[in-house]
JSON list of C-alpha atoms and ligand atoms in Angstrom, two decimals:
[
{"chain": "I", "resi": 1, "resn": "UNK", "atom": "CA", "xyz": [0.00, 0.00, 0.00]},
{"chain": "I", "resi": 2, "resn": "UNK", "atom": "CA", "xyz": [2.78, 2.74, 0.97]},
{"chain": "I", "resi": 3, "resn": "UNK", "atom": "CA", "xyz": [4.70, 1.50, -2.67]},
{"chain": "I", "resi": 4, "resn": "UNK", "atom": "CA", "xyz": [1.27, 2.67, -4.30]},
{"chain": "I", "resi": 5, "resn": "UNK", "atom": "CA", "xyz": [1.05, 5.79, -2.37]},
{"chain": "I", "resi": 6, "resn": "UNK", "atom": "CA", "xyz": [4.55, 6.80, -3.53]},
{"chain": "I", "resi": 7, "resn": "UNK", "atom": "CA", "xyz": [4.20, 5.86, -7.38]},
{"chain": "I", "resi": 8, "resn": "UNK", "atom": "CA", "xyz": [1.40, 8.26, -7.41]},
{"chain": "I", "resi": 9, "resn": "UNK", "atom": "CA", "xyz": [3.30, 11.04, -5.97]},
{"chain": "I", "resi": 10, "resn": "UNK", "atom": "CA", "xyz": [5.39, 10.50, -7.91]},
{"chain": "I", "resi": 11, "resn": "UNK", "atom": "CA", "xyz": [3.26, 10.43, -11.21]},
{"chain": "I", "resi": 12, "resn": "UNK", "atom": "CA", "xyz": [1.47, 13.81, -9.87]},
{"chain": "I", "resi": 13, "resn": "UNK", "atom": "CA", "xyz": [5.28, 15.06, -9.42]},
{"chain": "I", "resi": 14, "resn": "UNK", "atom": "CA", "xyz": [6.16, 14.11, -12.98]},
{"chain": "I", "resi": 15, "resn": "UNK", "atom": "CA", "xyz": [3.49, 15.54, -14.78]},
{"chain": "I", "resi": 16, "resn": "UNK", "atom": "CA", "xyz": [2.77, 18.67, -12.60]},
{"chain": "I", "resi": 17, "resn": "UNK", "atom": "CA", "xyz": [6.09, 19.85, -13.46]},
{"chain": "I", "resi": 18, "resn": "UNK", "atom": "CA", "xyz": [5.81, 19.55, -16.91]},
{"chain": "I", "resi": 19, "resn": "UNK", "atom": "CA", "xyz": [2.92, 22.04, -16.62]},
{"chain": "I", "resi": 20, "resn": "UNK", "atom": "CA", "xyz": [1.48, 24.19, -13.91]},
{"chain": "I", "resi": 21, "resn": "UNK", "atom": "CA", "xyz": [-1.27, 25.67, -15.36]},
{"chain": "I", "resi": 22, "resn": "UNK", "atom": "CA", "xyz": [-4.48, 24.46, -13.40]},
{"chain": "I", "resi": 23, "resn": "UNK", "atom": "CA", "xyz": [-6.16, 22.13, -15.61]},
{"chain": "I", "resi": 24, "resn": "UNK", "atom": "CA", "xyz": [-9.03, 22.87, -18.18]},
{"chain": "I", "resi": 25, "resn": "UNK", "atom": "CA", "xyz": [-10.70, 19.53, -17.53]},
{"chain": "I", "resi": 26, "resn": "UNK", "atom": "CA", "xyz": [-10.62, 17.32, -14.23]},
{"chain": "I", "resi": 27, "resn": "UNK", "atom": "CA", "xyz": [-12.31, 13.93, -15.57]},
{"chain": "I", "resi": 28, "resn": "UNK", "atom": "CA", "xyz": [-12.90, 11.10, -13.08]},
{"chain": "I", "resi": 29, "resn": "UNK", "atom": "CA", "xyz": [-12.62, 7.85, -14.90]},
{"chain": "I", "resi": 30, "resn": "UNK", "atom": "CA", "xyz": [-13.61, 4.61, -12.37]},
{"chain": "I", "resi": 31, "resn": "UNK", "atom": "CA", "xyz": [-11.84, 1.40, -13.26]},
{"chain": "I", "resi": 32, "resn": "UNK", "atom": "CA", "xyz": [-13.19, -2.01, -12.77]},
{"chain": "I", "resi": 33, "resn": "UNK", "atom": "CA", "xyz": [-13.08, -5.51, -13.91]},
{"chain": "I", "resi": 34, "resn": "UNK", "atom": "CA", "xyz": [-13.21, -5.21, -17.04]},
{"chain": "I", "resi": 35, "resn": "UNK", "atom": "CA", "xyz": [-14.03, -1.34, -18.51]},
{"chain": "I", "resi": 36, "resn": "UNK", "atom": "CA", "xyz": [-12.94, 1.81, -17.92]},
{"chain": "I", "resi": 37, "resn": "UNK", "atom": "CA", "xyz": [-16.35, 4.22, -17.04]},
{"chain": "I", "resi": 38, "resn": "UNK", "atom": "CA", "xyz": [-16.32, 6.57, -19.23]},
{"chain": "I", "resi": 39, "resn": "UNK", "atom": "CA", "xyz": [-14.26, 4.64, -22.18]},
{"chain": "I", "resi": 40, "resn": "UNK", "atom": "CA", "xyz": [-14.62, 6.96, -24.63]},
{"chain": "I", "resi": 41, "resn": "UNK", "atom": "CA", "xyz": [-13.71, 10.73, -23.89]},
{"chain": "I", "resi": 42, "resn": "UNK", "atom": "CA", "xyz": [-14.00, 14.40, -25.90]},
{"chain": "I", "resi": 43, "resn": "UNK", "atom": "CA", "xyz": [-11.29, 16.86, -24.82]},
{"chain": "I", "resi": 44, "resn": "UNK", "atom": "CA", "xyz": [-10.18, 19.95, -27.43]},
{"chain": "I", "resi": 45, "resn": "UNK", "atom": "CA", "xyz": [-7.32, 20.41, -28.61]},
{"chain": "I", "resi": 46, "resn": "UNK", "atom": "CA", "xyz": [-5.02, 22.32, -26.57]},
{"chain": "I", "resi": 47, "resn": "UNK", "atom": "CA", "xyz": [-6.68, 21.61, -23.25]},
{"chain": "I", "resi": 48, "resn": "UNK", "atom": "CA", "xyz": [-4.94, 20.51, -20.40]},
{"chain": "I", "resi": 49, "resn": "UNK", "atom": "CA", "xyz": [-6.55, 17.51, -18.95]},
{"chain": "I", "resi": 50, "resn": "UNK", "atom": "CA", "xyz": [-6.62, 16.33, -15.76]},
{"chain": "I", "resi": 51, "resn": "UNK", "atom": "CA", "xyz": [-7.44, 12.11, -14.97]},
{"chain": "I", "resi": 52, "resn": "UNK", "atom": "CA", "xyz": [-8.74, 11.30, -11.47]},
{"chain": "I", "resi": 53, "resn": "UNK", "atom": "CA", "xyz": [-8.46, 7.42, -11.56]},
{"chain": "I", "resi": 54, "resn": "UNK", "atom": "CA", "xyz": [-10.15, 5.37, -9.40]},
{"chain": "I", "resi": 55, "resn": "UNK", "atom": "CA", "xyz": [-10.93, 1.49, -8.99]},
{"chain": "I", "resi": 56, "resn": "UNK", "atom": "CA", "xyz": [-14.00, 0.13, -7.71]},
{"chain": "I", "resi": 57, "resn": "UNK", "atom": "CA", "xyz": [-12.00, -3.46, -7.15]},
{"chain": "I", "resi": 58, "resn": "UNK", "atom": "CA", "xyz": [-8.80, -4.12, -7.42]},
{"chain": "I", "resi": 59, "resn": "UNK", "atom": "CA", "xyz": [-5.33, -3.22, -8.80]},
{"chain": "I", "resi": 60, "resn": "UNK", "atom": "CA", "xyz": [-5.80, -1.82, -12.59]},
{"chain": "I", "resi": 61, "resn": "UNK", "atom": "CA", "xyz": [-3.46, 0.58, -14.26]},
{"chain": "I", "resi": 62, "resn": "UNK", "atom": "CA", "xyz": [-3.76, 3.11, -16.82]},
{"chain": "I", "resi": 63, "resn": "UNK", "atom": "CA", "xyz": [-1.76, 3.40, -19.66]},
{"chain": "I", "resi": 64, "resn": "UNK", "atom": "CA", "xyz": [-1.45, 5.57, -22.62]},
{"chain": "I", "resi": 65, "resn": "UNK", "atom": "CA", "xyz": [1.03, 4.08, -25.16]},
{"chain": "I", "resi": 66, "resn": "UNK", "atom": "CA", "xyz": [1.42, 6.93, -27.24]},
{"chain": "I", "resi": 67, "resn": "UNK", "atom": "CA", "xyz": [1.61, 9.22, -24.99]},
{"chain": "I", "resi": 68, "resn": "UNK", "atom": "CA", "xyz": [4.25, 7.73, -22.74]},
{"chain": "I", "resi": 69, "resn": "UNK", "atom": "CA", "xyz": [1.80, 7.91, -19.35]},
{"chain": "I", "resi": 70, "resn": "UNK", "atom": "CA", "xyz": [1.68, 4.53, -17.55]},
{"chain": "I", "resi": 71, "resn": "UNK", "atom": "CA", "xyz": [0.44, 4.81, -13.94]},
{"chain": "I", "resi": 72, "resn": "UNK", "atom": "CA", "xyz": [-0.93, 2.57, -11.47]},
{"chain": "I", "resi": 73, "resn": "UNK", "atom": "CA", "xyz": [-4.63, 2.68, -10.15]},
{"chain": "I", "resi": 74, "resn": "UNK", "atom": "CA", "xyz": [-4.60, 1.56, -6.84]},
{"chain": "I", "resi": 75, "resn": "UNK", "atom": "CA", "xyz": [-7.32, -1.21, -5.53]},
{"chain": "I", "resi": 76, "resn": "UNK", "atom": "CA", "xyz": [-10.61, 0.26, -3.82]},
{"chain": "I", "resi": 77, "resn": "UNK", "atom": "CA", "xyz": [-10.52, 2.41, -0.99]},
{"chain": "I", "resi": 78, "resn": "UNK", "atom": "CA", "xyz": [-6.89, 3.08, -0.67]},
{"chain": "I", "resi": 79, "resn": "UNK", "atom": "CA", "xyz": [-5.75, 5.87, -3.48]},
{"chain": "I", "resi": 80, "resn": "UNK", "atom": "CA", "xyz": [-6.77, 7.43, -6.29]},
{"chain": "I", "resi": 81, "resn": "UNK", "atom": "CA", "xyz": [-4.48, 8.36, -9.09]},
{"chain": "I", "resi": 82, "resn": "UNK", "atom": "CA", "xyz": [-3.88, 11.53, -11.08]},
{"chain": "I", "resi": 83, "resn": "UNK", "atom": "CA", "xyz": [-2.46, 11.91, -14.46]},
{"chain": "I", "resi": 84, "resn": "UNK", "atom": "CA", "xyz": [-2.15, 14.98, -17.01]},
{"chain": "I", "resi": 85, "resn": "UNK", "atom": "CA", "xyz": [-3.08, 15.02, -20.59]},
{"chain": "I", "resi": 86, "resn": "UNK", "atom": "CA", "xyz": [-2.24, 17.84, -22.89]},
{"chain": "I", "resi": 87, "resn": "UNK", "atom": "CA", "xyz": [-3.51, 17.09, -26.11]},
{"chain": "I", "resi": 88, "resn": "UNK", "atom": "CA", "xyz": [-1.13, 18.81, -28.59]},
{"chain": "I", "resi": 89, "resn": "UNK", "atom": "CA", "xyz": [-2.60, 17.02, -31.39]},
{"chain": "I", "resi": 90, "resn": "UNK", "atom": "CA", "xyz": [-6.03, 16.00, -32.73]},
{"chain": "I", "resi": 91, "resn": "UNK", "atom": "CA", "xyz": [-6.70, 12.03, -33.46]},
{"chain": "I", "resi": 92, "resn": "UNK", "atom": "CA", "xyz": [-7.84, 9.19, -31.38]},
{"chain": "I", "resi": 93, "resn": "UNK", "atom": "CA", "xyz": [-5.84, 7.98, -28.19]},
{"chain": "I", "resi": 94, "resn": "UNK", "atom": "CA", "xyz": [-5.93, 4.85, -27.02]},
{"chain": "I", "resi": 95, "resn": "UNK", "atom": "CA", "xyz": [-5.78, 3.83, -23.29]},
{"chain": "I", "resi": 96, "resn": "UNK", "atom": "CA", "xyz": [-5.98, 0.31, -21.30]},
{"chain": "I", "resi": 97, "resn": "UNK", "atom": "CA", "xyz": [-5.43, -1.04, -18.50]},
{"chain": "I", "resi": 98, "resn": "UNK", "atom": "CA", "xyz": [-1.77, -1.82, -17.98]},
{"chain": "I", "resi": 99, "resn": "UNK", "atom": "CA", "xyz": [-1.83, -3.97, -14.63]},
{"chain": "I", "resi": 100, "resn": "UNK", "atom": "CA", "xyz": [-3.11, -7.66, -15.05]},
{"chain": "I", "resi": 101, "resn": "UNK", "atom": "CA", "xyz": [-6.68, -7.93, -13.36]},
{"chain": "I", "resi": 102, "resn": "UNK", "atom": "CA", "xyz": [-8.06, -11.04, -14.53]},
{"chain": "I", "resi": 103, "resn": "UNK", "atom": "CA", "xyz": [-9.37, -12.64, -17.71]},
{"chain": "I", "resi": 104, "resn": "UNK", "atom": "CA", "xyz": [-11.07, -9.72, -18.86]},
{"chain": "I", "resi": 105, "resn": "UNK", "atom": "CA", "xyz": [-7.63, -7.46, -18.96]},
{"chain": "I", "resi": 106, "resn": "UNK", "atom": "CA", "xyz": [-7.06, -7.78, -22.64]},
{"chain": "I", "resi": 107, "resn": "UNK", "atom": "CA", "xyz": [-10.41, -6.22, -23.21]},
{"chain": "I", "resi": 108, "resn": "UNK", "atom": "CA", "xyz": [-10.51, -3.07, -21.02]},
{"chain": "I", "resi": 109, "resn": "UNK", "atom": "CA", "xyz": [-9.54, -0.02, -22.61]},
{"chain": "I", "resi": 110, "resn": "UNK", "atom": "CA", "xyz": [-11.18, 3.25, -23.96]},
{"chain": "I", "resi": 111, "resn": "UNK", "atom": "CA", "xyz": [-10.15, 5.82, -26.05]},
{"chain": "I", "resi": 112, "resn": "UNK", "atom": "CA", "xyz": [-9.73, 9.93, -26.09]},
{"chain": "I", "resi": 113, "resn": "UNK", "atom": "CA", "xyz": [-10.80, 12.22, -29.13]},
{"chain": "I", "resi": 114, "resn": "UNK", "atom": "CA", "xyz": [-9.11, 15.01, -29.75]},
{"chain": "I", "resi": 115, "resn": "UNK", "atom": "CA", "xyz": [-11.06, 17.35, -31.96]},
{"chain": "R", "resi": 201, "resn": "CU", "atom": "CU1", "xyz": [-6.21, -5.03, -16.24]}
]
């Protein structure tokens, strides 16, 4: 529990220094076996987003491959998670769940529109 509690300082450390401006957005997405609520998201270009993660079971994680952001969402109860997103470009960005959580794993991911 106190490993998860430092890799999300950490993360928060990482990406608040890469920009300090308070965010446009603050989205809340919940994590549990096996989706990511909401999966699909609509941010502008430009924005600076902010991602409250959260599980409602156990140990997920939430990665965004092309974006180099990989952080764990610790289990129920415990943590949340925060990650920034500053969309620089417009397309489609994957995420998924990055921490095995069962047979389902493969399956749970979402995606972000830029527009
Ligand atoms: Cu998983």
């Amino acid at each position: 529990m106190k490993l998860f509690i430092v890799l999300v300082a950490f993360a928060s450390l990482t990406f608040a220094q890469s920009d300090s401006r308070k965010p446009d957005r603050v989205i809340t997405i919940v994590a549990e076996r096996f989706t990511f609520n909401p999966s699909k998201i609509t941010i502008k270009q430009g924005q600076v987003v902010e991602f409250v993660l959260v599980s409602d079971d156990t140990d997920h994680g939430f990665k965004i491959p092309s974006a180099g952001i990989d952080i764990a969402i610790p289990p129920q109860g415990q943590a949340e998670a925060r990650v920034r997103f500053i969309a620089k470009e417009k397309g489609r960005f994957v995420f998924e769940c990055s921490r095995p959580c069962g047979a389902g794993h493969n399956l749970m991911r979402g995606y972000i529109e830029v527009k």
